[in-house]
Every structure is written in structure tokens, then in C-alpha cells.
Coordinates of N, CA and C in Angstrom, one line a residue:
X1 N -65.9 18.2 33.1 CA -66.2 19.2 32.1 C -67.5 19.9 32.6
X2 N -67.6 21.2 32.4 CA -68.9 21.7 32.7 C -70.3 21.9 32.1
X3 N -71.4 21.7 32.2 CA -72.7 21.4 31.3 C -72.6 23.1 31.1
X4 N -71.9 24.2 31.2 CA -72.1 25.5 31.0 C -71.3 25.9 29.7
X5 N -72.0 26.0 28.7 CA -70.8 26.6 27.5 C -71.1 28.1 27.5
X6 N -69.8 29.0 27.7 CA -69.9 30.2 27.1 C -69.3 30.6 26.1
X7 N -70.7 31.3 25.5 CA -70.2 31.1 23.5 C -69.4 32.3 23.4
X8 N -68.4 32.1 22.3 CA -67.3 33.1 21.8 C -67.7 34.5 22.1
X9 N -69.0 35.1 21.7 CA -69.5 36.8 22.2 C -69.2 36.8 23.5
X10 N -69.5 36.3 24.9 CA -69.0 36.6 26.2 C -67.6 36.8 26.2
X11 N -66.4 36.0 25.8 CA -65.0 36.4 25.2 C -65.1 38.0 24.3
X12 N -65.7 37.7 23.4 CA -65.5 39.0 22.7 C -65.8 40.7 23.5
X13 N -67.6 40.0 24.0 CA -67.5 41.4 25.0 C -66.8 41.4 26.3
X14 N -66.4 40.4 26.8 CA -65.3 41.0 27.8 C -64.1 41.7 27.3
X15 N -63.6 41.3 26.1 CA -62.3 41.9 25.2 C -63.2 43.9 25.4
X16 N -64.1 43.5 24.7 CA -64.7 44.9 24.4 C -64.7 45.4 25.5
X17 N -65.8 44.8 26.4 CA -65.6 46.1 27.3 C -64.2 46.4 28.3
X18 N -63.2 45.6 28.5 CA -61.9 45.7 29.1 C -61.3 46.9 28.4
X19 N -61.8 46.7 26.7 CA -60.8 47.8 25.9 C -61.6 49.2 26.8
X20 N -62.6 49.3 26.1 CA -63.7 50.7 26.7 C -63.0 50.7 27.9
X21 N -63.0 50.3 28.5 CA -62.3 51.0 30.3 C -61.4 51.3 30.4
X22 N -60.1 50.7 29.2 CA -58.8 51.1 29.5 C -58.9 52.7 28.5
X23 N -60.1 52.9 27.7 CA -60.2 54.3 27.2 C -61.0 55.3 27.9
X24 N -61.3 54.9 29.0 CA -62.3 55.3 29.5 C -63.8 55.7 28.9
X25 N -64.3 55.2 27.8 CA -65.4 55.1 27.1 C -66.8 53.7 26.9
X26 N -66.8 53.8 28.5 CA -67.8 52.3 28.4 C -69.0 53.4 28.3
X27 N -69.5 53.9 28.1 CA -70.9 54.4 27.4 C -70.9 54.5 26.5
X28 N -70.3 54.2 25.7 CA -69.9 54.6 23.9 C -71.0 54.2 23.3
X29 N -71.8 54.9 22.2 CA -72.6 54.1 21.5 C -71.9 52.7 21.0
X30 N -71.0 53.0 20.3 CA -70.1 52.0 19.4 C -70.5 50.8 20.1
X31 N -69.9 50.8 21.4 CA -69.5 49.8 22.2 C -70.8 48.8 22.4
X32 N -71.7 49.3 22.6 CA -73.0 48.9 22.9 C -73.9 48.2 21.8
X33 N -73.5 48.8 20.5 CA -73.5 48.3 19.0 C -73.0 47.2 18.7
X34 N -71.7 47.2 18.9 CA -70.6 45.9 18.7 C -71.4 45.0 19.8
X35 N -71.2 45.4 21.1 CA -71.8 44.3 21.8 C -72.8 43.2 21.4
X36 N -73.9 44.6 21.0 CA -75.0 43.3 20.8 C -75.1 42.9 19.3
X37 N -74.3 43.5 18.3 CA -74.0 42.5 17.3 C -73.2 41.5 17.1
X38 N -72.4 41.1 18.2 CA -71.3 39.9 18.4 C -72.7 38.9 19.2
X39 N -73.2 39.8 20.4 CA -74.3 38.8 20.8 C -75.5 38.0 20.0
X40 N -75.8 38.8 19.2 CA -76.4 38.2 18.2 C -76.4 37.4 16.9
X41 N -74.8 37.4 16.8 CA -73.9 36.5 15.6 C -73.9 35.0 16.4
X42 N -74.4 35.1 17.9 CA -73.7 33.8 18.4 C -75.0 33.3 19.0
X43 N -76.2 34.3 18.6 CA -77.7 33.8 18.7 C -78.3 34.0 20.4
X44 N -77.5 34.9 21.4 CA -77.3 35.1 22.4 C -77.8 36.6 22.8
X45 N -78.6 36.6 24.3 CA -78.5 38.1 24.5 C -77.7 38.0 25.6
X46 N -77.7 39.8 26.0 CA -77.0 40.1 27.0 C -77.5 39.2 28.5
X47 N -78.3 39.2 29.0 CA -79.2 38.3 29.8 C -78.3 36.9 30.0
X48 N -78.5 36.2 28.6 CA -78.3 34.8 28.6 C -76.7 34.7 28.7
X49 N -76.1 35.8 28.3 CA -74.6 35.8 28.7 C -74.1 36.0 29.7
X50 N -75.1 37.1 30.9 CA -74.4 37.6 32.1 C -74.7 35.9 32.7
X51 N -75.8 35.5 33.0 CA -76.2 34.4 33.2 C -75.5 32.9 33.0
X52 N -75.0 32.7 32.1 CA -73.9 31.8 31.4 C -72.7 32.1 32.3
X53 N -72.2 33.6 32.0 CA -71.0 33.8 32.9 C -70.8 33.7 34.7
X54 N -72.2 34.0 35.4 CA -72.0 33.8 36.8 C -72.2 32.4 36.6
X55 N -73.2 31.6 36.5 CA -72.8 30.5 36.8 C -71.7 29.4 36.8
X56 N -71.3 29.9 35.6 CA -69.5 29.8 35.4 C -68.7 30.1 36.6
X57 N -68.5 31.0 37.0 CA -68.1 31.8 38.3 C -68.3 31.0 39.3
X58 N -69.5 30.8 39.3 CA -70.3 30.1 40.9 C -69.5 28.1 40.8
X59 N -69.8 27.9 39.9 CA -68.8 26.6 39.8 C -67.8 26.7 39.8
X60 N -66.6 27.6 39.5 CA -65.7 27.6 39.7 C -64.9 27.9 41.1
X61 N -65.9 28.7 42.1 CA -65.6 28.9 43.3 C -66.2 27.9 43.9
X62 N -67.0 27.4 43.5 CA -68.0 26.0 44.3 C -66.8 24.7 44.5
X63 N -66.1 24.7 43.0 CA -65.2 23.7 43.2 C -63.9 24.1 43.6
X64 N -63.7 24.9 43.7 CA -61.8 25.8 44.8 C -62.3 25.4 46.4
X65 N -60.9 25.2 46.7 CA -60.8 25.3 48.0 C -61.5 26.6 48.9
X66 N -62.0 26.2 49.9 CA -62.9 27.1 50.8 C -64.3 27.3 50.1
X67 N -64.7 26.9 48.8 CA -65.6 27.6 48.0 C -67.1 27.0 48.8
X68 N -67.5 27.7 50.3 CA -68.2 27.3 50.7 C -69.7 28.4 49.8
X69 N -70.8 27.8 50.4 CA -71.7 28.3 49.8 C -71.9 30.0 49.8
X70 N -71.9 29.7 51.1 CA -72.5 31.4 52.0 C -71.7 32.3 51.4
X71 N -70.0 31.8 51.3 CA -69.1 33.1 50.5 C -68.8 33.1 49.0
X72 N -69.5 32.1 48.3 CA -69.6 32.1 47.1 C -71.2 33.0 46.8
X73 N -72.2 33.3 47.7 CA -73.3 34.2 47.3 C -73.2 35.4 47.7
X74 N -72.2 35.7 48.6 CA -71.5 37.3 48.8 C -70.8 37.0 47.7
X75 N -69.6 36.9 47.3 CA -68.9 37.0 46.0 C -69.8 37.5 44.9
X76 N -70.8 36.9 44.6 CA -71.5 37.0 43.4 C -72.6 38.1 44.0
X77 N -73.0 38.6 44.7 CA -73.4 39.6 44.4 C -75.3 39.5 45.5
X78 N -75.3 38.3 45.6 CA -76.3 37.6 46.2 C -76.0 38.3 47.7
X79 N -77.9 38.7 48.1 CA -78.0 39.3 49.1 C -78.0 38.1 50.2
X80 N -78.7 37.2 50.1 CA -78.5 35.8 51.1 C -78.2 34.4 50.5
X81 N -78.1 33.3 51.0 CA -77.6 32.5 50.5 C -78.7 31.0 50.0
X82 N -79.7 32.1 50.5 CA -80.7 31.0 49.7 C -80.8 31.8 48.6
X83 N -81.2 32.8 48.3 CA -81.4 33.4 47.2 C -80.3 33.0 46.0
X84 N -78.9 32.9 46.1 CA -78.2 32.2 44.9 C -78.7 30.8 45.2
X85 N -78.9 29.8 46.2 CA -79.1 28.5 45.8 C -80.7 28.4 45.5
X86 N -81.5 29.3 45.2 CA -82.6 29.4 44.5 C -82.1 29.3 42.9
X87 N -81.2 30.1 42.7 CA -80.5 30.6 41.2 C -79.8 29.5 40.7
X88 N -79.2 28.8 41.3 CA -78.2 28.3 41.1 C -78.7 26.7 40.9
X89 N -79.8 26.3 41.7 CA -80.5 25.1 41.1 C -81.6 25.5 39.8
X90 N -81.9 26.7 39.5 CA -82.7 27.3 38.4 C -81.6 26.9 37.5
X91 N -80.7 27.1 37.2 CA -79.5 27.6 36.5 C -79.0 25.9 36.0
X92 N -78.7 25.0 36.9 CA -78.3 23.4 37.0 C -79.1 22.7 37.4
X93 N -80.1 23.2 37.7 CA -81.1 21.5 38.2 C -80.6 20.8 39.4
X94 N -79.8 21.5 40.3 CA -79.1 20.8 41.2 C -78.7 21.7 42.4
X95 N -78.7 21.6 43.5 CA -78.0 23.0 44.7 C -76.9 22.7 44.3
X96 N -76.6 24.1 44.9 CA -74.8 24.3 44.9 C -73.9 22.6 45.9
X97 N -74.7 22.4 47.2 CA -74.3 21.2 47.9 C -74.0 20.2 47.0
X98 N -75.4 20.0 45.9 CA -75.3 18.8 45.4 C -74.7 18.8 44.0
X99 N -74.2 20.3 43.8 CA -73.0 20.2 42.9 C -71.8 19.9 43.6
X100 N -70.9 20.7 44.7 CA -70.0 20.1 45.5 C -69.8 18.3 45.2
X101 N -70.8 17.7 46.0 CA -70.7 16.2 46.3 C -70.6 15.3 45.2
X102 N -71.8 16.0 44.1 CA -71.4 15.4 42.7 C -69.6 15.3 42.3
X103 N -69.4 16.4 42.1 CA -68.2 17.1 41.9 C -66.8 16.1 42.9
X104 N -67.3 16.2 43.8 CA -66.1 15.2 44.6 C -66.3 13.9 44.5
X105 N -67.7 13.5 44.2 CA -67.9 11.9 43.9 C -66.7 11.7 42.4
X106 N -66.8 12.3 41.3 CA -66.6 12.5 40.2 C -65.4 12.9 39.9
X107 N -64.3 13.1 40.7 CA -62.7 13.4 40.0 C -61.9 12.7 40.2

């Protein structure tokens, strides 16, 4: 199980903003409104939810087949690959490596 919970608002704003795009209205006041009042029903900002959700991401390609480091910090957006495993031990207390090993000690 993962030590990362993403609370119900990240669900909700992905719902939201998926809707906005399929109307083509992601600048919408509304949308932006709703957003950070679901974020804030669940005691969360935008910040702590993009954050919540990559790391999410980053474990989930960490533990998939091929999920080596270097192309899980291209994936994500990371210019080098120290730079996410700076983030990514900020984020877990742990490198990406020493999540892997954990991870395969562990199933």
C-alpha cells in the first residue's frame, strides 16, 4: 500500500478539469472557484495536490516494468534525473533506488 493518500478533491478536480476540456472552457472563472472550494473542503491546496499526484505517478512507474529512473524523470517533467531524485526523496524520505529495492524486498 502506498504512504501517499490522494484526498477525494484531486478525484474531483480531475473530474472538473477533464469536464472544462471536453467544453473547451478550462479558464472559466467557475472552474477555478469549484476547484479551490473542493480543495479546501478536503483542507488541501492546489500545491499539495499537484504534489500528492506526481508522486503518485512517480511510484507507480517506479514500480512497472522498465520503470527505470532516468525515464521516469523525463516522464514527469524533470529536466535531469537528479533533480526528481532530489524531489522524490523530499517527497518519501527515500530515493527512487531505495524505493524500487524496498518495493521488491516487500511483495
Amino acid at each position: 500500500m502506498r504512504d501517499v493518500t490522494i484526498p477525494r478533491s484531486a478525484m474531483r478536480a480531475h473530474d472538473l478539469l477533464r469536464t472544462a476540456r471536453s467544453y473547451d472552457i478550462s479558464d472559466d472563472v467557475m472552474l477555478r472557484c469549484n476547484l479551490r472550494r473542493a480543495l479546501a473542503a478536503d483542507g488541501t491546496g492546489f500545491r499539495q495536490m499537484a504534489a500528492e499526484l506526481i508522486v503518485a505517478q512517480a511510484m507507480d512507474r517506479l514500480e512497472g516494468p522498465g520503470g527505470a529512473i532516468e525515464a521516469t524523470a523525463r516522464q514527469l517533467g524533470y529536466a535531469t534525473p537528479s533533480g526528481f531524485v532530489q524531489a522524490f526523496r523530499r517527497w518519501t524520505g527515500q530515493t527512487p533506488g531505495e524505493f524500487r529495492r524496498h518495493r521488491s524486498t516487500h511483495r
